[in-house]
Coordinates of C-alpha atoms in Angstrom, one line a residue:
Chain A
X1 CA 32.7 -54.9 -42.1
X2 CA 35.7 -53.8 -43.7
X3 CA 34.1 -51.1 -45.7
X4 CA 33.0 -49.6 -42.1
X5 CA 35.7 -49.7 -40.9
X6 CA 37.1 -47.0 -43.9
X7 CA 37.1 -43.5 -42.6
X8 CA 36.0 -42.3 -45.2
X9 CA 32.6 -44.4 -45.4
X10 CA 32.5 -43.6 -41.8
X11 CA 33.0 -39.8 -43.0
X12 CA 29.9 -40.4 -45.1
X13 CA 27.8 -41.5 -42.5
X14 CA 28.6 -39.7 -39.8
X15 CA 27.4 -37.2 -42.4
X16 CA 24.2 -38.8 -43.6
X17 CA 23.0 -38.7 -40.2
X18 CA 24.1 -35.3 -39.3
X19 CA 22.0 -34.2 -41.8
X20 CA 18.7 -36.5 -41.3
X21 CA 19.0 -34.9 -37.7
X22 CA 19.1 -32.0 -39.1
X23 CA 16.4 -32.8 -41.7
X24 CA 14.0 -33.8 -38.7
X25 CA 14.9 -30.4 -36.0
X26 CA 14.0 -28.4 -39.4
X27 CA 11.2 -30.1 -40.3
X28 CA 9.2 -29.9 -36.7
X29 CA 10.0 -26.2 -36.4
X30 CA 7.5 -23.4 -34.9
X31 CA 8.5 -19.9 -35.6
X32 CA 7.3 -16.1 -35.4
X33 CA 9.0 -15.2 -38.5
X34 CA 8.3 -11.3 -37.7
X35 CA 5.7 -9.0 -35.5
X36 CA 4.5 -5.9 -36.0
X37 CA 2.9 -3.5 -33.5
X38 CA 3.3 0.1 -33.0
X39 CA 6.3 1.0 -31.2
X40 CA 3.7 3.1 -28.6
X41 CA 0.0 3.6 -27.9
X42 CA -1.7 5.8 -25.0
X43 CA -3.4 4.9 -21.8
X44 CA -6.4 3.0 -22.2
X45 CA -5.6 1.9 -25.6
X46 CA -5.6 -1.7 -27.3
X47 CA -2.3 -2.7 -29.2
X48 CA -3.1 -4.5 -32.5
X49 CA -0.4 -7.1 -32.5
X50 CA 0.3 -9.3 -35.9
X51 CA 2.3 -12.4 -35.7
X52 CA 3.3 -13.9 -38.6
X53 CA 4.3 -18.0 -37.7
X54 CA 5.8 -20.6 -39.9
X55 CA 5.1 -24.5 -38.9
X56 CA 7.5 -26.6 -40.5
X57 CA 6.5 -30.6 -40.1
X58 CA 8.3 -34.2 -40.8
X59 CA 5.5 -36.2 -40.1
X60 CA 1.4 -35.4 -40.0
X61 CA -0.1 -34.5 -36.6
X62 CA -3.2 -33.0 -35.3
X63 CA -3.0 -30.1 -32.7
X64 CA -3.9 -27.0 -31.0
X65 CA -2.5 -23.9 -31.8
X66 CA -1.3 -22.0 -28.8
X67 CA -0.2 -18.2 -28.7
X68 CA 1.0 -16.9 -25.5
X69 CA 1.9 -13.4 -24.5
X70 CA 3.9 -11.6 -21.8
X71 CA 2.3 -8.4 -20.4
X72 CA 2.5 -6.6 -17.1
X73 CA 0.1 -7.8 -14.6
X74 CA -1.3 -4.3 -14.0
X75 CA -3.3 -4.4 -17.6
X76 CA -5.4 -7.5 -16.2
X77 CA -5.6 -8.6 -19.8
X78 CA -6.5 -12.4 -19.3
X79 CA -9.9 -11.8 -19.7
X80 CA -9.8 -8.9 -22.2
X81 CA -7.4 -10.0 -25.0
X82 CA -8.7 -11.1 -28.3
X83 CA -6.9 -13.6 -30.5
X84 CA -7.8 -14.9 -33.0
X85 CA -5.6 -16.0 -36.6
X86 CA -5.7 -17.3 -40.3
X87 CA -3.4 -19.5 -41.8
X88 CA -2.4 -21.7 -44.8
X89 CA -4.4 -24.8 -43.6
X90 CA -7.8 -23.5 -42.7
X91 CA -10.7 -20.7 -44.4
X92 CA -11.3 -17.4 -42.6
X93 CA -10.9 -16.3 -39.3
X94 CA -10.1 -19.0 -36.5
X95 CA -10.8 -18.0 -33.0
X96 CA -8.7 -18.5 -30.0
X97 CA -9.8 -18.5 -26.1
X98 CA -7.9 -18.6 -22.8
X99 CA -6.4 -21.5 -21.5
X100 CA -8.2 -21.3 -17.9
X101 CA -5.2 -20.8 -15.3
X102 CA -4.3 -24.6 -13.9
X103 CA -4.9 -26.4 -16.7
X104 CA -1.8 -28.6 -17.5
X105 CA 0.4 -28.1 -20.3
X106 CA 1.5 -31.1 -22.6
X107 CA 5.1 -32.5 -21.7
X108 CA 4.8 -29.8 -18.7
X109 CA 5.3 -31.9 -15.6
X110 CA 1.8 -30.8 -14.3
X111 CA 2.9 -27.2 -14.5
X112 CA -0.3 -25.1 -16.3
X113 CA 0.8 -23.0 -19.0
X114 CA 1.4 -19.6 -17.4
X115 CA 4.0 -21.7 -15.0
X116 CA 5.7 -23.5 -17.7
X117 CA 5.8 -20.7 -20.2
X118 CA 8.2 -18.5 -16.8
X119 CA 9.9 -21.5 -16.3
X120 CA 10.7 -22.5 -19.5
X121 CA 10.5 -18.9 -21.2
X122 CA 11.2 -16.2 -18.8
X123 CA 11.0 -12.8 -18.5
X124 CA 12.2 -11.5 -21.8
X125 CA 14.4 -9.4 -20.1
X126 CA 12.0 -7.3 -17.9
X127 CA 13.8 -6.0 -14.4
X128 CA 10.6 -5.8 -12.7
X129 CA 8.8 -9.1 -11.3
X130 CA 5.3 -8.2 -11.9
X131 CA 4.5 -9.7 -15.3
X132 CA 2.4 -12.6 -16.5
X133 CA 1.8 -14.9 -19.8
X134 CA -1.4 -15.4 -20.9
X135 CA -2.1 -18.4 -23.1
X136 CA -4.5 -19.3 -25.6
X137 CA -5.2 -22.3 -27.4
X138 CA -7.2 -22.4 -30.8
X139 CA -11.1 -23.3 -30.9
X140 CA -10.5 -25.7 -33.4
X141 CA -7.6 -28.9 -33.4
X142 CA -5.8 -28.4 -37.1
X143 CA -4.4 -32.0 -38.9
X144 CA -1.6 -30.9 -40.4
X145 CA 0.5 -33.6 -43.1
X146 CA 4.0 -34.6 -43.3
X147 CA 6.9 -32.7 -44.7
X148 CA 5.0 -29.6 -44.9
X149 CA 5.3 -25.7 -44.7
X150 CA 2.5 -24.1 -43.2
X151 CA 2.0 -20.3 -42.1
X152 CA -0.7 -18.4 -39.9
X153 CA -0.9 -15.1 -39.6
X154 CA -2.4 -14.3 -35.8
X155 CA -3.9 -11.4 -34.8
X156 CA -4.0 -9.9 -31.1
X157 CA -5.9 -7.0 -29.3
X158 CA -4.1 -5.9 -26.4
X159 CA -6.0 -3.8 -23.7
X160 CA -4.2 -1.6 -21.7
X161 CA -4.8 0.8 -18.8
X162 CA -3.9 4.6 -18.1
X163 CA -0.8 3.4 -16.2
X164 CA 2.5 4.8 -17.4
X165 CA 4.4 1.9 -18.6
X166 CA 7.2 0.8 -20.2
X167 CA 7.5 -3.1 -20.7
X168 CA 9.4 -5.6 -23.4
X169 CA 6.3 -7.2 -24.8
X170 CA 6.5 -11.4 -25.3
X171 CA 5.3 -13.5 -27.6
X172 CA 5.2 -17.6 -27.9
X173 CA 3.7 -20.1 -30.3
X174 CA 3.4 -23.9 -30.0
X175 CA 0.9 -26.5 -30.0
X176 CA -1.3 -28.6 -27.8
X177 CA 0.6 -31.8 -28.2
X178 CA 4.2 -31.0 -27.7
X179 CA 4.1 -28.3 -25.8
X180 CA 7.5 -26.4 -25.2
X181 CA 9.4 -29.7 -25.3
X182 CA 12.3 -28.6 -27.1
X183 CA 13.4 -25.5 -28.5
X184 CA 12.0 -26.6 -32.5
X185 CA 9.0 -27.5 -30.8
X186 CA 8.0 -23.6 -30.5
X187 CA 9.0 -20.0 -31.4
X188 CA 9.5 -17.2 -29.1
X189 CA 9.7 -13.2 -30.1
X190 CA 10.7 -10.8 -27.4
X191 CA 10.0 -6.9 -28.9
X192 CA 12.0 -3.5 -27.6
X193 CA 10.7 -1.7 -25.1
X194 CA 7.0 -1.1 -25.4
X195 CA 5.7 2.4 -24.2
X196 CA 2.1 2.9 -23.2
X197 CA 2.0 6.9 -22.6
X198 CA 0.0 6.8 -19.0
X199 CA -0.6 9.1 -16.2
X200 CA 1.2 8.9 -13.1
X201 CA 4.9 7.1 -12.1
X202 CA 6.4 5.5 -15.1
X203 CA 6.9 1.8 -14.2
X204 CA 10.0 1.3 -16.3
X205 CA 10.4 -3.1 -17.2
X206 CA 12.9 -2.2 -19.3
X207 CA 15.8 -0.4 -17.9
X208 CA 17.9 -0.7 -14.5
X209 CA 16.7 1.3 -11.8
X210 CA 18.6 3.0 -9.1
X211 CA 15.5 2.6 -6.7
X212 CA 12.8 0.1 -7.1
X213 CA 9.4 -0.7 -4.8
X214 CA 8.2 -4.1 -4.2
X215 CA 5.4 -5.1 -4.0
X216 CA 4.9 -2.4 -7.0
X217 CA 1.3 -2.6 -5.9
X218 CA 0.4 -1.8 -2.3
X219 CA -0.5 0.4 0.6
X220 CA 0.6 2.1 3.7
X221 CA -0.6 -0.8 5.3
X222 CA 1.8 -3.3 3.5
X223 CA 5.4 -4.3 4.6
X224 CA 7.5 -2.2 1.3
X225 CA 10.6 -3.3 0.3
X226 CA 12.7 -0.3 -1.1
X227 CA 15.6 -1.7 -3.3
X228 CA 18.8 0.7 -4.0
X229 CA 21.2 -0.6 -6.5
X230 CA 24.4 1.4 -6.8
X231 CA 25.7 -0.3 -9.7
X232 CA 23.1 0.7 -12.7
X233 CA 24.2 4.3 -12.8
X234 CA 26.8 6.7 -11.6
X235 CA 25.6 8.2 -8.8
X236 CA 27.3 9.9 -5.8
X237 CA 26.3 6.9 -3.2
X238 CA 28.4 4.0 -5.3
X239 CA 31.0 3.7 -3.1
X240 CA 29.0 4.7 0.2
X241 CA 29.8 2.3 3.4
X242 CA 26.1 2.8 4.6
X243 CA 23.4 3.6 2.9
X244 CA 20.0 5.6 5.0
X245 CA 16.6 6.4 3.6
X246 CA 15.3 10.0 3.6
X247 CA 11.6 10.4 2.8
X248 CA 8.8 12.5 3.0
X249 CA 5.0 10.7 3.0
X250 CA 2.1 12.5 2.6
X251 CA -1.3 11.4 4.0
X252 CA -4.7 11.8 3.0
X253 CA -5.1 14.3 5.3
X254 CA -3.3 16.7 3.0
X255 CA 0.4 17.5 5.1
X256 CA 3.3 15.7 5.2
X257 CA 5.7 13.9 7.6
X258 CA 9.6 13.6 6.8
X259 CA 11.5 11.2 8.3
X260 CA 15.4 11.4 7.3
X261 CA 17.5 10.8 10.0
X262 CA 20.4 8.2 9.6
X263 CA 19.9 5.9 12.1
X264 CA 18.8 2.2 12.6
X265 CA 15.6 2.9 11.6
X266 CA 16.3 4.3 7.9
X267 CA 20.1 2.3 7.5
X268 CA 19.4 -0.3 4.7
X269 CA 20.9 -3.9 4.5
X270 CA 23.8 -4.3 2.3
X271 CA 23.2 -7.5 -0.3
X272 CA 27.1 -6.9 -1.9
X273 CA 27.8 -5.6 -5.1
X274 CA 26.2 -2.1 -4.4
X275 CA 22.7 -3.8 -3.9
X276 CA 21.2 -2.3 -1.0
X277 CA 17.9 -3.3 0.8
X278 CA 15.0 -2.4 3.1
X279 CA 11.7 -3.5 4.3
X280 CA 9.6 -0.8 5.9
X281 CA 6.0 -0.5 7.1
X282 CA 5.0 3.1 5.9
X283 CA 2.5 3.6 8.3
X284 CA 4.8 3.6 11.3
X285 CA 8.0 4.3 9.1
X286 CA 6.3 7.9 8.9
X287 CA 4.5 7.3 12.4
X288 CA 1.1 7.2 11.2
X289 CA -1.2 6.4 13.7
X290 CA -4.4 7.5 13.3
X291 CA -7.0 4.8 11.4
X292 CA -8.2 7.4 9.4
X293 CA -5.5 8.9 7.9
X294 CA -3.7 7.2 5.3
X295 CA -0.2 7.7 3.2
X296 CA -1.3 8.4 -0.5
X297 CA 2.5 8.8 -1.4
X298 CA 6.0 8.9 -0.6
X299 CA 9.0 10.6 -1.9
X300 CA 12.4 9.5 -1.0
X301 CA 16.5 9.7 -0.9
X302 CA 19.3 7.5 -0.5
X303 CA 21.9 9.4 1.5
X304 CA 25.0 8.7 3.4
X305 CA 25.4 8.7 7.3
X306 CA 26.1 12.7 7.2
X307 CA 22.8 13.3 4.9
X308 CA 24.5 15.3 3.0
X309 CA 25.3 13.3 0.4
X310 CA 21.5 12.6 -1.6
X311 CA 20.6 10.1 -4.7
X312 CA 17.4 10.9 -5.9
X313 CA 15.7 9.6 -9.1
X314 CA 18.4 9.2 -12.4
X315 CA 21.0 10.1 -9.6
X316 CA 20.4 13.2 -9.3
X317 CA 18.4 15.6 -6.7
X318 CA 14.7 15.1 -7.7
X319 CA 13.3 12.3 -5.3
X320 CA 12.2 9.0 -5.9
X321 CA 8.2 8.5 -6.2
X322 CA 6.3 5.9 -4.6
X323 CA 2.5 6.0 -4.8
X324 CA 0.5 3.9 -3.1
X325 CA -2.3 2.2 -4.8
X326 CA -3.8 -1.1 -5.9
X327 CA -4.4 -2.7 -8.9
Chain B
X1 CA -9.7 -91.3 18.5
X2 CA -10.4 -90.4 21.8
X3 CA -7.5 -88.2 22.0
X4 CA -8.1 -86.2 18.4
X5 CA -11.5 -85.3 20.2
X6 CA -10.0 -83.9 23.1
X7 CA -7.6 -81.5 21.1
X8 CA -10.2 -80.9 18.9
X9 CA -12.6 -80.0 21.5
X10 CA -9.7 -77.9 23.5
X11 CA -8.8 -75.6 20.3
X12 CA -12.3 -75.0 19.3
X13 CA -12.9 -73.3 23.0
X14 CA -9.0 -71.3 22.5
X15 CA -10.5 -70.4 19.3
X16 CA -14.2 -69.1 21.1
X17 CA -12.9 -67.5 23.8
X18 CA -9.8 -65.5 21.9
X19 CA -12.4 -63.7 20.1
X20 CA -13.4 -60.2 21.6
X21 CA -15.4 -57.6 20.0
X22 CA -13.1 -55.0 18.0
X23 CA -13.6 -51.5 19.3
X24 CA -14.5 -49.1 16.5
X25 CA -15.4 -46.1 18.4
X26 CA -13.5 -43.1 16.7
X27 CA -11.4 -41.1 19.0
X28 CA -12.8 -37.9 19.3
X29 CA -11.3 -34.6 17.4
X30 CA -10.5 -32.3 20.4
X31 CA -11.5 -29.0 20.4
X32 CA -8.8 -26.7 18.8
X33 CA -7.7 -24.6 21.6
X34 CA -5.4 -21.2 21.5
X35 CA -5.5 -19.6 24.6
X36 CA -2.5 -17.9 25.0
X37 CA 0.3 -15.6 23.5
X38 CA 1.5 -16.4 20.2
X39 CA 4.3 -14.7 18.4
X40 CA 5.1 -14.5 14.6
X41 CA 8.1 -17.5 13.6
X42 CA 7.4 -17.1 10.2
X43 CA 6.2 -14.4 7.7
X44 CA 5.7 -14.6 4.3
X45 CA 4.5 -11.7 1.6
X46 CA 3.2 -13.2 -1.7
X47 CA 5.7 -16.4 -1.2
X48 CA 8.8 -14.3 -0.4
X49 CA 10.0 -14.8 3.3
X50 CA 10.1 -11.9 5.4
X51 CA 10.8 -13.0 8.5
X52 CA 14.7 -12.1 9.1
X53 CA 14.0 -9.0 7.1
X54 CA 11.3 -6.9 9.1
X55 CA 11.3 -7.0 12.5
X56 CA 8.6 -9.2 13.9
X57 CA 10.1 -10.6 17.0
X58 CA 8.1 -7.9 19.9
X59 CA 4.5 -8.9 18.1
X60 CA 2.1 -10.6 19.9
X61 CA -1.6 -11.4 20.1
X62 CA -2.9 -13.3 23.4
X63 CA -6.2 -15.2 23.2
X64 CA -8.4 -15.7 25.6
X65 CA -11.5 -17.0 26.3
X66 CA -13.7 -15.0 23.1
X67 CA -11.2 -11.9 23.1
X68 CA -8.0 -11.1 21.8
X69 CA -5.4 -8.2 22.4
X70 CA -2.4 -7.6 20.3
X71 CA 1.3 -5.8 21.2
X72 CA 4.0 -3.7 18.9
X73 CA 1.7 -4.2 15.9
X74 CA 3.0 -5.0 12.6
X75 CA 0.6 -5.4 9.3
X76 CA -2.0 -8.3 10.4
X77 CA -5.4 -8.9 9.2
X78 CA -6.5 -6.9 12.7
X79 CA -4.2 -4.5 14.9
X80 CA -6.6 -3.6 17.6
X81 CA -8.0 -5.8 20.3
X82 CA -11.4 -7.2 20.2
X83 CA -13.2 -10.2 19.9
X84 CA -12.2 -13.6 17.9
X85 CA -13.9 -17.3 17.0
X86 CA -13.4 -20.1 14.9
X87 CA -16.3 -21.3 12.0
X88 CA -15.7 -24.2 13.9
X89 CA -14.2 -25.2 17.1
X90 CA -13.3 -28.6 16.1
X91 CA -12.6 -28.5 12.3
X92 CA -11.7 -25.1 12.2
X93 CA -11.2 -23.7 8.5
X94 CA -11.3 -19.6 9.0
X95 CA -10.8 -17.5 12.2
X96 CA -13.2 -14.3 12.7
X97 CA -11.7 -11.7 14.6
X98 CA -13.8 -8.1 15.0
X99 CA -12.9 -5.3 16.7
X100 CA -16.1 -2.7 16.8
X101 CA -17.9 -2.6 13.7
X102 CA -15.0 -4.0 11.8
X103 CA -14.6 -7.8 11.0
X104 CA -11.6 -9.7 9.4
X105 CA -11.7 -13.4 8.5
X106 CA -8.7 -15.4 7.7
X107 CA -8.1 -18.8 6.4
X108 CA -6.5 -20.7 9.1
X109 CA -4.1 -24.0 9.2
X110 CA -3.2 -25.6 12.4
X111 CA -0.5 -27.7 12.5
X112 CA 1.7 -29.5 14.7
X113 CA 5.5 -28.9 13.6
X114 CA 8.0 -30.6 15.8
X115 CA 5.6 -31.5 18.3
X116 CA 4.8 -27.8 18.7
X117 CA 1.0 -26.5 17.4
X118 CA 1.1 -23.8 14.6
X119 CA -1.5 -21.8 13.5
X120 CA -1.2 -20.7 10.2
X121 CA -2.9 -17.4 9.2
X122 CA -3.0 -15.9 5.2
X123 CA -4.7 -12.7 5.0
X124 CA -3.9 -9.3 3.1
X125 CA -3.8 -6.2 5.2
X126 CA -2.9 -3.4 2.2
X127 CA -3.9 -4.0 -1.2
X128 CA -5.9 -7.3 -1.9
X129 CA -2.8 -8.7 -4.3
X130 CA -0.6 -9.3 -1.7
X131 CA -1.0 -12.0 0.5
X132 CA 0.7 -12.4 3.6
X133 CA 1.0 -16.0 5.5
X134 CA 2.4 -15.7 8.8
X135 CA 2.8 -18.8 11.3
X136 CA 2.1 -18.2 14.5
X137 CA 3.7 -20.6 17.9
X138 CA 2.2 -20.1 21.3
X139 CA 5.0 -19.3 24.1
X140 CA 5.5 -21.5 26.8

């Protein structure tokens, strides 16, 4: 006991199993060492992703591989993605299919693996809450020994859609039996900001907006919320007391309607630190009230109670752009 | 002797006539009835609550007996009057309405919160992504 009680055997051992702790987080690791895609593709075209993973192990186990990624809900890619991989412990190309939505996720408290990969993942930094993670889990279940390095190399085929969008893709790898049960347990890889050259509004992920729509996906006959937030950019409205909507819809019908008075109607609510908010229905926002006749788009301002003061898209005096459509 | 028999005798007729035949009719599931004007307490777009946000409070559709009418419209699955029923009257799962030539079904709940009966409807009235849950309470 006495030699315990010597700081510097106690030195030693404090240090013996600092480092078999370290020995063991090293040893279970999951990483994506690198990825390469093209910084851009156009509308309509697949991205070829590469992953390049390492799997580090301290003690043999048999598994799943599971590759998930983050993409914008609008390319509906669930269904259309192809992964598939090769790696250091099996021959050829291994295929991978979708984990159906619902099925549980090990160690995920009953959370599927679209749920627990938001929770436990996030975002990746995209400003606009309309993304989604698609998971995958190998064909095949992989025995894998002890103390060993491993690598796989998996490849993806991303569908897109003509939509112009910029979005910070995500990518996650971990296995069927420990899930995303602690941060060696899996690797993560968020890129820069993607650009898929589309047609029509650029729906930006990736940088602050002075005006967002939510939902980004709806109709004239939908309740639209129009955020403002002051604070991204310099614009003339960041110190504004009151904050009115000017727009301008135009209908199916081919004219137009502005409505740009400041008044109860158009004032938004004020959510502090220069957020601003407001929930319209477009159809009687710009008094539509014929059945027939719908709003194909709106374009809008931010001005102050005089209207003579106007933000428009960057801050300047070109208007926002709204266009109504679905998915 | 004499006296065990007469106990005996006195708690086998206690036992015999305590007996009585257990009713196990099932009360009968009343007929789910909404007659009346119901306004919007709570409104929901693709789980985010709307209700202090957008103006909902001068809404109101009124049943009656096969026909409905609604006032100050806001997005709902119909916005002009017509006719309405349940798939079932009892068990009701989904609530028809159709006005003209159009039809709308909905997926219907019917709770009672607080003592008060709900009805619960979840429909999408622009695009077919966002879903709207609204709970309706009848007015006194």
């Amino acid at each position: 006991m006495k030699y315990f009680k010597s700081t510097k055997i106690q030195n030693y051992l404090v240090r013996i199993l600092a480092t078999m702790i370290v020995v063991i987080i090293i040893s279970c690791s999951m990483t994506i060492d690198s990825v390469v895609q093209p910084p851009s593709v156009n509308g309509g075209e697949i991205i070829p992703v590469t992953l390049n993973v390492k799997i580090e192990t301290n003690e043999g186990q048999t598994s799943k591989l599971m590759i998930a990624v983050l993409v914008p809900k609008i390319w509906k890619a669930s269904q259309k993605i192809k992964a598939s991989f090769t790696s250091s412990v099996s021959s050829g190309p291994q295929q991978m299919t979708l984990i159906p939505a619902g099925t549980a996720a090990p160690k995920g408290n009953g959370l599927d693996w679209p749920a627990y990969l938001a929770n436990k993942i996030g975002n990746g930094g995209n400003l606009i809450n309309d993304w989604e993670w698609i998971a995958f889990y190998s064909n095949a279940d992989y025995a894998l020994g002890g103390n060993k390095t491993e690598t796989a190399t998996v490849s993806l085929q991303i569908p897109t859609t003509d939509d112009n969008v910029a979005f910070k893709l995500g990518y996650v790898v971990a296995n069927s039996t420990d899930g995303l049960s602690g941060t060696d347990r899996y690797g993560s890889y968020f890129t820069g900001c993607f650009r898929v050259n589309g047609s029509g509004d650029l729906i930006d992920f990736c940088n602050p907006q002075l005006a967002t729509v939510e939902p980004r996906t709806s109709q004239d006959n939908d309740i639209v919320t129009i955020n403002f937030d002051a604070g991204v950019a310099t614009n003339k409205l960041e110190t504004s007391s009151a904050i009115y909507l000017c727009g301008k819809g135009f209908t199916t019908r081919g004219d137009s309607v502005v409505v740009c008075a400041a008044n109860q109607q158009s004032k938004l609510t004020s959510l502090g630190a220069g957020r601003w908010r407001m929930d319209i229905w477009p159809r009687q926002f710009f008094m539509q009230t014929n059945d027939t006749t719908h709003l194909t788009r709106i374009e809008y301002y931010f001005t102050d109670i005089t209207g003579n003061v106007k933000v428009g898209y960057g801050g300047g005096n070109t208007p926002f752009v709204f266009t109504f459509k679905c998915q | 002797m004499k006296k065990f028999i007469g106990i005996a005798s006195f708690l086998l007729l206690l036992v015999g006539f305590s007996c009585k035949k257990e009713n196990t009719a099932t009360p009968a599931e009343p007929v789910k009835e909404i007659t009346g004007s119901w306004r919007i307490i709570k409104a929901l777009r693709n789980g985010t609550d709307l209700t202090t946000r957008f103006d909902f409070s001068a809404f109101r559709i009124k049943f009656s007996d096969g026909n409905y009418t609604i006032e100050n419209p806001v997005p709902f699955i119909v916005n002009k009057p017509g006719t309405w029923k349940f798939d079932d009257p009892v068990y009701p799962f989904n609530i028809s309405f159709r006005t003209g030539s159009d039809s709308a079904t909905s997926a219907i709940q019917y709770p009672v919160v607080g003592g008060v009966r709900n009805l619960v409807v979840s429909f999408s009235p622009g695009c077919q992504s966002n879903i709207y849950e609204y709970t309706l309470q009848k007015e006194n």
